[in-house]
PDB file of C-alpha atoms and ligand atoms in Angstrom:
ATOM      1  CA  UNK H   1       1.883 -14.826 -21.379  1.00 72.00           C
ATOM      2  CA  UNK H   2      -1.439 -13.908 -20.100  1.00 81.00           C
ATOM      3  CA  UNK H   3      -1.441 -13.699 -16.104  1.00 90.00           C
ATOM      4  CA  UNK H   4      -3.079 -16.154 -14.102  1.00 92.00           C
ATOM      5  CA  UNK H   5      -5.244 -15.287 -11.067  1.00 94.00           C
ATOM      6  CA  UNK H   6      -3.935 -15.789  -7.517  1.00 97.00           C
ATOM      7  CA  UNK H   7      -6.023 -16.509  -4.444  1.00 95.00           C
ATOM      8  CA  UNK H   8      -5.853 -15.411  -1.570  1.00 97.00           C
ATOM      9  CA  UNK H   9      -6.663 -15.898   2.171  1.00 96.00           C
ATOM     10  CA  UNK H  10      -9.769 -14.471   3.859  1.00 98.00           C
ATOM     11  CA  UNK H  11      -8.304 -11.599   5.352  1.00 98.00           C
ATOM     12  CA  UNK H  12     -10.987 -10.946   8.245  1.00 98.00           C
ATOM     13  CA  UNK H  13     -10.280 -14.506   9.692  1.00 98.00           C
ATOM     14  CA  UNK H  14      -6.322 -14.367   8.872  1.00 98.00           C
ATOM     15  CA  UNK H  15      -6.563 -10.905  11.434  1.00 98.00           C
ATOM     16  CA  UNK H  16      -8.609 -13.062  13.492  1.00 98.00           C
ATOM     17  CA  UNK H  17      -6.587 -16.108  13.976  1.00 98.00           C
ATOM     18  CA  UNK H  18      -3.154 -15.254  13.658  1.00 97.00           C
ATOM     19  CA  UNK H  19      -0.572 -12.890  15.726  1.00 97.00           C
ATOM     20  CA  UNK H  20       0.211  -9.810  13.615  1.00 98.00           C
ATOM     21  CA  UNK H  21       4.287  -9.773  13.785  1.00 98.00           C
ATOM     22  CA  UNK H  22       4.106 -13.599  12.379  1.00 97.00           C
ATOM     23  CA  UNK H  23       2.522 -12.095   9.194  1.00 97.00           C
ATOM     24  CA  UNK H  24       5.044 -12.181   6.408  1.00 97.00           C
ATOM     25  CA  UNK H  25       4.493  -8.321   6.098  1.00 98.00           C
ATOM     26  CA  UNK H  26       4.942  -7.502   9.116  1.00 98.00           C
ATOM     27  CA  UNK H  27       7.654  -4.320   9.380  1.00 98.00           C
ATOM     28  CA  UNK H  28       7.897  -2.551  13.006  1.00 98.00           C
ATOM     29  CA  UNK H  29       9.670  -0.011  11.251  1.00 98.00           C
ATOM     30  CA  UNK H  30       8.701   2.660   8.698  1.00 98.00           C
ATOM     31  CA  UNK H  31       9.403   1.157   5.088  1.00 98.00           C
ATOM     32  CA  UNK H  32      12.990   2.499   4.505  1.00 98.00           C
ATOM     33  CA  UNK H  33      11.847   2.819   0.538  1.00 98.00           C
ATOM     34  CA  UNK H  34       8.932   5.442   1.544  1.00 98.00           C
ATOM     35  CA  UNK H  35      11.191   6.884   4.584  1.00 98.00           C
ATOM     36  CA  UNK H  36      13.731   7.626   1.651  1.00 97.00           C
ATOM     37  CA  UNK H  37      11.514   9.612  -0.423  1.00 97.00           C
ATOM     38  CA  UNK H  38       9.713  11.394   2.397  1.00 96.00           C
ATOM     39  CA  UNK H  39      13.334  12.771   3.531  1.00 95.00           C
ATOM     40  CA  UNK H  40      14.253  13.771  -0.336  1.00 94.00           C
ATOM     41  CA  UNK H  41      11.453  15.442  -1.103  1.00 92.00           C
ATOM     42  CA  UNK H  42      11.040  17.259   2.243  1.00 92.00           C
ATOM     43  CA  UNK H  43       7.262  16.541   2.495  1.00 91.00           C
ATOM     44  CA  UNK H  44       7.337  16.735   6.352  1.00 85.00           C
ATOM     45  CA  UNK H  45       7.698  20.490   5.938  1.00 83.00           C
ATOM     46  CA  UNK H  46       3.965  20.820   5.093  1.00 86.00           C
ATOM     47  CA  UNK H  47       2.642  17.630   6.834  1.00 91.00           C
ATOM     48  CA  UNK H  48      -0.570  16.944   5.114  1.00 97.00           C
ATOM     49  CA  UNK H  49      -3.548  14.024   4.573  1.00 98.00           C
ATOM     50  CA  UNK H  50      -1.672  10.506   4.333  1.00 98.00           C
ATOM     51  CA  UNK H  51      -4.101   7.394   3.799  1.00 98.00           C
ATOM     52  CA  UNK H  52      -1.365   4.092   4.511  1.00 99.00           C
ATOM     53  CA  UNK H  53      -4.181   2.294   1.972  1.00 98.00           C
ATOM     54  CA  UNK H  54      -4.890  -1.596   3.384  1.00 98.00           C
ATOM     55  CA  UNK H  55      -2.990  -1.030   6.541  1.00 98.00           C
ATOM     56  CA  UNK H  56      -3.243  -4.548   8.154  1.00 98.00           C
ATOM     57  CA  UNK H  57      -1.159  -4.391  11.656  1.00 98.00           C
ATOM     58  CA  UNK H  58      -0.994  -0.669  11.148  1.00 98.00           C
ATOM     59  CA  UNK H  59       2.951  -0.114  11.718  1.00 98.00           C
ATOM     60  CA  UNK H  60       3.232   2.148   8.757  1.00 98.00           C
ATOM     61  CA  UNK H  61       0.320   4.524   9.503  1.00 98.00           C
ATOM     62  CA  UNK H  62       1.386   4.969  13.344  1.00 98.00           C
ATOM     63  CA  UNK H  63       5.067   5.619  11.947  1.00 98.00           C
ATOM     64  CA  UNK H  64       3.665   7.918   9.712  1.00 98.00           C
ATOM     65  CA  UNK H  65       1.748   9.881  12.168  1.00 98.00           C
ATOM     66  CA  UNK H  66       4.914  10.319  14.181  1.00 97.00           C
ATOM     67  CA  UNK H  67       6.267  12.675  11.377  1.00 96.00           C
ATOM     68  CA  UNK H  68       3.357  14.834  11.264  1.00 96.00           C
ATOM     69  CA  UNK H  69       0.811  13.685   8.954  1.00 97.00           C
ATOM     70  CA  UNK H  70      -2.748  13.640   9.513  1.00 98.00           C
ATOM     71  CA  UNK H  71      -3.167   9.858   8.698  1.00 98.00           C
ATOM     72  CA  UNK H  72      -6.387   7.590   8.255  1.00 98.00           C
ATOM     73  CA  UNK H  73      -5.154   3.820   7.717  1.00 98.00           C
ATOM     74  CA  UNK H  74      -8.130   1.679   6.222  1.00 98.00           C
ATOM     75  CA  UNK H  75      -8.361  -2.243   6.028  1.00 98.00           C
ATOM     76  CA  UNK H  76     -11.225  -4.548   4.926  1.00 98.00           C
ATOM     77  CA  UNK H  77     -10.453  -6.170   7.924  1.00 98.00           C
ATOM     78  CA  UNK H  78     -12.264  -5.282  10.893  1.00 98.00           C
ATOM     79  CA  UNK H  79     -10.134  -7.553  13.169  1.00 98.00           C
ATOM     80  CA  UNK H  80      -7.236  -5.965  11.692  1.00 98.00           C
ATOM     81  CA  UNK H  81      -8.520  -2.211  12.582  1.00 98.00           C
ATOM     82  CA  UNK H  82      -9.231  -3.568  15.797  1.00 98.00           C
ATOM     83  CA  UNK H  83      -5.929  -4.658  16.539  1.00 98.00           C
ATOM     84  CA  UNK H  84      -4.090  -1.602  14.848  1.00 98.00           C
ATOM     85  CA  UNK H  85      -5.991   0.841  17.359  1.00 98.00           C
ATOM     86  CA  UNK H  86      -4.366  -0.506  20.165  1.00 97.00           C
ATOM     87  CA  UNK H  87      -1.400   0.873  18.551  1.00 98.00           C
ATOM     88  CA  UNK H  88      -2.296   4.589  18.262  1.00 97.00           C
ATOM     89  CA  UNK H  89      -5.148   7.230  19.179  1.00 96.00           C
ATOM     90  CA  UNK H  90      -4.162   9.593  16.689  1.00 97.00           C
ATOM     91  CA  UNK H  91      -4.346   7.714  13.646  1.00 98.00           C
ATOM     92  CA  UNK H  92      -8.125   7.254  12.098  1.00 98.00           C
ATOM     93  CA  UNK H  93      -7.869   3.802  11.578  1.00 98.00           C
ATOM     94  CA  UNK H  94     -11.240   2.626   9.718  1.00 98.00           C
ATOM     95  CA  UNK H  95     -12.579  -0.372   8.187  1.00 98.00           C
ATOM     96  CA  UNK H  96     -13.275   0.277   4.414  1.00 98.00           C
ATOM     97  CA  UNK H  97     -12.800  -2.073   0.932  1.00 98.00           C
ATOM     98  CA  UNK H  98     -10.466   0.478  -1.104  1.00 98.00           C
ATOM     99  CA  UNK H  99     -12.921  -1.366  -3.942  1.00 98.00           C
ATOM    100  CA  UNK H 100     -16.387   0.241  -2.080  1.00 98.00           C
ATOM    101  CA  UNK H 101     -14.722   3.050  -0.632  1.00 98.00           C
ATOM    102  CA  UNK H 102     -16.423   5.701   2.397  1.00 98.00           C
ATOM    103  CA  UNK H 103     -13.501   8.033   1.439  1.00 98.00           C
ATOM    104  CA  UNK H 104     -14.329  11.316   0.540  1.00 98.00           C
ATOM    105  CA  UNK H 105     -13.094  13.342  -3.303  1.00 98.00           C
ATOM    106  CA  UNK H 106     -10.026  14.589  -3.006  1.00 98.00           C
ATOM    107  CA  UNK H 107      -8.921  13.596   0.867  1.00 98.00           C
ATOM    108  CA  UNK H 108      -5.569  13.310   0.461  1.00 98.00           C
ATOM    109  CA  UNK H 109      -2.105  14.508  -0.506  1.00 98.00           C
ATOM    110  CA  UNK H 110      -0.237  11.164  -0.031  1.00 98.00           C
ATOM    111  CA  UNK H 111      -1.252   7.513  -0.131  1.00 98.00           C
ATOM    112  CA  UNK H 112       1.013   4.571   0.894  1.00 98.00           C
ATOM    113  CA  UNK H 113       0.356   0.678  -0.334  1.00 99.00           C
ATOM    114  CA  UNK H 114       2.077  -1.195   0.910  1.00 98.00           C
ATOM    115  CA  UNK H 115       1.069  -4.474  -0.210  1.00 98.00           C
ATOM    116  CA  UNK H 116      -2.871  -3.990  -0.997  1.00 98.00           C
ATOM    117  CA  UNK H 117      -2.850  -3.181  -4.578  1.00 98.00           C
ATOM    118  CA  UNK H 118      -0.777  -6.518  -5.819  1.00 98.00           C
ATOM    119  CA  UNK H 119      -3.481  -8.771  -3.775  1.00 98.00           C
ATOM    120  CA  UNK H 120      -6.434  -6.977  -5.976  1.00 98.00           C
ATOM    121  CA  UNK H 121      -7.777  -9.073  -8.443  1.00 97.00           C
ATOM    122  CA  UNK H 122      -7.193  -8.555 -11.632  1.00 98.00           C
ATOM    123  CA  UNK H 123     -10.764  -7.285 -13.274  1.00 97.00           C
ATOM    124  CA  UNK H 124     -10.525  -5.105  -9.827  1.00 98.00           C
ATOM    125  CA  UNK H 125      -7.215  -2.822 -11.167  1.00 98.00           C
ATOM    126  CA  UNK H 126      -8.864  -0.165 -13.433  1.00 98.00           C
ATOM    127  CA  UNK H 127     -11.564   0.435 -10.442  1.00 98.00           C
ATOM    128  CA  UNK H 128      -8.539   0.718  -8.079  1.00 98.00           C
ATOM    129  CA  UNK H 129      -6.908   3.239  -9.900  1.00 98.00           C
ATOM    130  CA  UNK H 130      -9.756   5.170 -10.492  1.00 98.00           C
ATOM    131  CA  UNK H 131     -10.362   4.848  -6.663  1.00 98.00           C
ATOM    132  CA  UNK H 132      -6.855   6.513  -5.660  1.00 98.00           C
ATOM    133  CA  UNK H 133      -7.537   8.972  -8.724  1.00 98.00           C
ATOM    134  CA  UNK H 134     -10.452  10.134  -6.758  1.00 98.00           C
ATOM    135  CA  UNK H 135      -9.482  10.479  -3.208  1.00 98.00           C
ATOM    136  CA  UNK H 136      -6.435  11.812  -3.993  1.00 98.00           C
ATOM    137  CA  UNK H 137      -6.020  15.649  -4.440  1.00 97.00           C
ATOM    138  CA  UNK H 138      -4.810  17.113  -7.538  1.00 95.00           C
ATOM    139  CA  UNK H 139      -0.838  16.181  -7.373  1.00 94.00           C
ATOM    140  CA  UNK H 140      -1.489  14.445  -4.811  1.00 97.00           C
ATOM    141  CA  UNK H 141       1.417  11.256  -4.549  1.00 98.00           C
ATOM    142  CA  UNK H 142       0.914   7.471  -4.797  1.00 98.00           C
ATOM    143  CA  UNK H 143       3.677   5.412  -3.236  1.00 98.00           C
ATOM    144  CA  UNK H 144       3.308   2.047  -4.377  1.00 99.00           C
ATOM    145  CA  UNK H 145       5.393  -0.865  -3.226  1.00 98.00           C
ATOM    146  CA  UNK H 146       4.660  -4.227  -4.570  1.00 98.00           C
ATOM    147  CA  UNK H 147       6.014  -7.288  -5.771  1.00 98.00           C
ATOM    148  CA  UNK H 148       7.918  -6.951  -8.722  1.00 98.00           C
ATOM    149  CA  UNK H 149       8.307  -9.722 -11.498  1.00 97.00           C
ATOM    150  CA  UNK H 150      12.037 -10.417 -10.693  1.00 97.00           C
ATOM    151  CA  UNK H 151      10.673 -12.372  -7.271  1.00 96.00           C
ATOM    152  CA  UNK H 152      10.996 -15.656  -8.468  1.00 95.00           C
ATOM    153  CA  UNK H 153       8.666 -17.800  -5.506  1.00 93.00           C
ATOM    154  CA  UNK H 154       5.684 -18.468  -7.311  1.00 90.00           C
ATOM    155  CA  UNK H 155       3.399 -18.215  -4.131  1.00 91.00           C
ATOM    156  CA  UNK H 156       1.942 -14.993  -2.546  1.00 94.00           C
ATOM    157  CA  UNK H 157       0.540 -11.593  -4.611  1.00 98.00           C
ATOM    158  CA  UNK H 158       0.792 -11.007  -7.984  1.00 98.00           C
ATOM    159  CA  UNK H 159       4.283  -9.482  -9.596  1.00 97.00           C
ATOM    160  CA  UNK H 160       4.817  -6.825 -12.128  1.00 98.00           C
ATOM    161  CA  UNK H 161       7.124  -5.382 -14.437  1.00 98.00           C
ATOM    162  CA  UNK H 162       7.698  -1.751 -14.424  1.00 98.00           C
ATOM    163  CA  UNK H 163       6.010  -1.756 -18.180  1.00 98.00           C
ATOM    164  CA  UNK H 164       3.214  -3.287 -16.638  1.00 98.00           C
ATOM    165  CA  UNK H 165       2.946  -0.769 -13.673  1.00 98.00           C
ATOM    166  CA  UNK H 166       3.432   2.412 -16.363  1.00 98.00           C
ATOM    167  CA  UNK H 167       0.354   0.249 -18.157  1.00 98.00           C
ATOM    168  CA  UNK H 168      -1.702   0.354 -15.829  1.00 98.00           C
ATOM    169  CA  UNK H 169      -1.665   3.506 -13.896  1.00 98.00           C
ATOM    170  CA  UNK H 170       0.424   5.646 -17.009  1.00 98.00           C
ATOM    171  CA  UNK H 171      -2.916   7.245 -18.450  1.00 97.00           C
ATOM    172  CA  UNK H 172      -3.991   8.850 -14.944  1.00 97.00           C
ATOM    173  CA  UNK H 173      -0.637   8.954 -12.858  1.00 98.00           C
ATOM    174  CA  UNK H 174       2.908  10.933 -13.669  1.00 98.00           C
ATOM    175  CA  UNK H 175       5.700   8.110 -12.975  1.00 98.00           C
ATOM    176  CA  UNK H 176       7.931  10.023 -11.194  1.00 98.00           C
ATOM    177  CA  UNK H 177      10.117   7.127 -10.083  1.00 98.00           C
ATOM    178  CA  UNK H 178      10.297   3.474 -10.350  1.00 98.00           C
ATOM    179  CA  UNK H 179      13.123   1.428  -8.501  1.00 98.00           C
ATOM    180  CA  UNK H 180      13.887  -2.634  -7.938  1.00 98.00           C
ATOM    181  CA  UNK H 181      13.650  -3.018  -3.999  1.00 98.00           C
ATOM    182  CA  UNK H 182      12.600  -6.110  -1.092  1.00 98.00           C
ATOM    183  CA  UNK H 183       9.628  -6.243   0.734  1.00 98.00           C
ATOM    184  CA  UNK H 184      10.320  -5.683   4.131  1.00 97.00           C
ATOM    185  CA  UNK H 185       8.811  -8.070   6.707  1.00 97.00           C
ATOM    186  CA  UNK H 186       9.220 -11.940   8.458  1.00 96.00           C
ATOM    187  CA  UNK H 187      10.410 -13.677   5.217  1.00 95.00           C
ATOM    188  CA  UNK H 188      14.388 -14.801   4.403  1.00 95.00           C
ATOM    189  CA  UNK H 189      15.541 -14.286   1.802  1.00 96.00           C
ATOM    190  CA  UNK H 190      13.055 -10.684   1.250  1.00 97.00           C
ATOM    191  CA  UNK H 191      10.772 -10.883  -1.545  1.00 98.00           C
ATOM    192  CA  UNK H 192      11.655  -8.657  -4.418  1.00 98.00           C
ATOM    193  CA  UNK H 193       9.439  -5.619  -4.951  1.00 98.00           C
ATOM    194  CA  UNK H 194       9.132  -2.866  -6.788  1.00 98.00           C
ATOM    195  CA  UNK H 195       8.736   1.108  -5.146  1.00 98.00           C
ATOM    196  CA  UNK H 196       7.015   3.255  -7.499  1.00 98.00           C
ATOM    197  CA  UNK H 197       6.328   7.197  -6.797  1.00 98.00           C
ATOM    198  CA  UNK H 198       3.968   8.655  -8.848  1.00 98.00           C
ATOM    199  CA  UNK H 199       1.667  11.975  -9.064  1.00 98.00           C
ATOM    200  CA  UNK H 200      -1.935  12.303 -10.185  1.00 98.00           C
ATOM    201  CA  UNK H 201      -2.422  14.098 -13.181  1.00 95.00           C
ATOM    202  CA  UNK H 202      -4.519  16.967 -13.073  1.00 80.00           C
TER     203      UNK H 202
HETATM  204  C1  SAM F 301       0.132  -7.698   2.279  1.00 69.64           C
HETATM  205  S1  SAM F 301      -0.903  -6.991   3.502  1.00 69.64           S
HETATM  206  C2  SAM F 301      -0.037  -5.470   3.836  1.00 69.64           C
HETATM  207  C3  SAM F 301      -0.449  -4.804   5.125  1.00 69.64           C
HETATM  208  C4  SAM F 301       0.203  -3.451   5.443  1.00 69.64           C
HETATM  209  N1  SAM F 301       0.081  -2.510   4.355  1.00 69.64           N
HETATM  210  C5  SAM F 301       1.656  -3.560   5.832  1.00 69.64           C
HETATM  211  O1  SAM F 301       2.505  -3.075   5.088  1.00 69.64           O
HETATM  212  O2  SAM F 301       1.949  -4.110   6.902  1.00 69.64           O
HETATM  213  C6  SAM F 301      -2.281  -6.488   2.472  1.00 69.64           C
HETATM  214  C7  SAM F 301      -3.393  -5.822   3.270  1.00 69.64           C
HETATM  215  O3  SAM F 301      -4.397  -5.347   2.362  1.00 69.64           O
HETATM  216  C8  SAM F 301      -5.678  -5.553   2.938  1.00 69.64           C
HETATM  217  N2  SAM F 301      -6.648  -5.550   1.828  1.00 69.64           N
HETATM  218  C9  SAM F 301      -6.800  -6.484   0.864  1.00 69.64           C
HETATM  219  N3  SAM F 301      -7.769  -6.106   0.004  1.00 69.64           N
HETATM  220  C10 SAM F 301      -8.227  -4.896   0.430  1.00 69.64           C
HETATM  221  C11 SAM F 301      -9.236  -3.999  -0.031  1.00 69.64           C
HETATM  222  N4  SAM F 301      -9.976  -4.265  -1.116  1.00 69.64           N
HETATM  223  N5  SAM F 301      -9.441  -2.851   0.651  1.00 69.64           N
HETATM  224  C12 SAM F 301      -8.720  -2.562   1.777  1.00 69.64           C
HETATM  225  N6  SAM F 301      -7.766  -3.382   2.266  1.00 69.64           N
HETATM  226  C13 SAM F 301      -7.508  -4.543   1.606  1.00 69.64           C
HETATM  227  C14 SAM F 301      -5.537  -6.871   3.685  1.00 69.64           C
HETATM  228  O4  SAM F 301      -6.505  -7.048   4.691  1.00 69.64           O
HETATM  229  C15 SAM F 301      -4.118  -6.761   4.241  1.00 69.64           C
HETATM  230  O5  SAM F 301      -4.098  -6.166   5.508  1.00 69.64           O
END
């Protein structure tokens, strides 16, 4: 079945009008799916460039920090990079559209979504990937979490299968892993997601 698009709320004014922990997303901690990997593969040893892509209240980029990284969190929302600097000084928190990007060629070593890429509209997905093909650095690592198709609320982001995720980013992107997880954050029972590692070809 073809998918159907999904709307979704403007997210300047969202940032604007509403308290960050009441947003569904909203994790204090470090995403135990991305603190997993980080641990297994040892990739504190050589810190590195980490973007935490569409960081909203910022949590995951301020966590990240803490470990060692370098790490530039961007949002389209200015309120929301407003807020998320109160958090930290030593994250670059900036306001950028991952779809009209300011960041530079091959930036970084890691990127973290949590969340952004299954609220892009659908015509918007190959200009995505070619996006994070660019800033990232020759295997460089995507962590992707979003929703997966076995969430079965039909509200919210968009859902996919992990055929559709080895679709979409398969021709520029090594799946190294692909696993059925939650989505941290404020809702009960957690929405089902899917954590996907993979590494830019070269
Ligand atoms: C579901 S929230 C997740 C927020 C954050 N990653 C977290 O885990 O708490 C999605 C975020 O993506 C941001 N966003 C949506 N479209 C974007 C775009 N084109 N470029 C950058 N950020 C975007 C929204 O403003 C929002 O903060």
């Amino acid at each position: 079945m073809p998918e159907t698009q999904r709307s979704f709320p403007d997210w300047n004014l969202l940032y604007k009008n509403e308290k960050v922990v009441n947003m569904p997303w909203y994790n204090e901690h470090l995403d135990f799916d991305l603190e997993q990997e980080i641990i297994q593969r040892k990739i504190t040893d050589n810190g590195g460039k980490f973007l935490d892509l569409g960081t909203g209240p910022g949590t995951q980029a301020v966590h990240l920090s803490k470990l060692g990284f370098d790490v530039t969190g961007n949002d389209l929302s200015e309120y929301a990079i407003e807020k998320a600097r109160s958090l930290s000084d030593k994250v670059h928190f900036i306001v950028d559209d991952i779809l009209n990007s300011q960041l530079k060629k091959n930036e970084f070593d890691y990127i973290f979504d949590r969340g952004c890429f299954h609220v892009i509209s659908i015509e918007d997905r190959d200009k995505y990937v070619m996006t994070i093909k660019n800033i990232l650095k020759d295997n460089g690592i995507l962590f992707l979490k979003c929703f997966s198709d076995k969430e079965p609320h039909e509200e919210g982001p968009y859902r996919f299968s992990q055929d559709k995720i080895k679709e979409i980013f398969g021709n520029d992107f090594e799946i190294l892993s692909i696993k059925e997880t939650v989505y941290q954050g404020t809702l009960d029972p957690l929405p089902k997601a899917l954590f996907v590692v993979m590494r830019k070809k070269g």
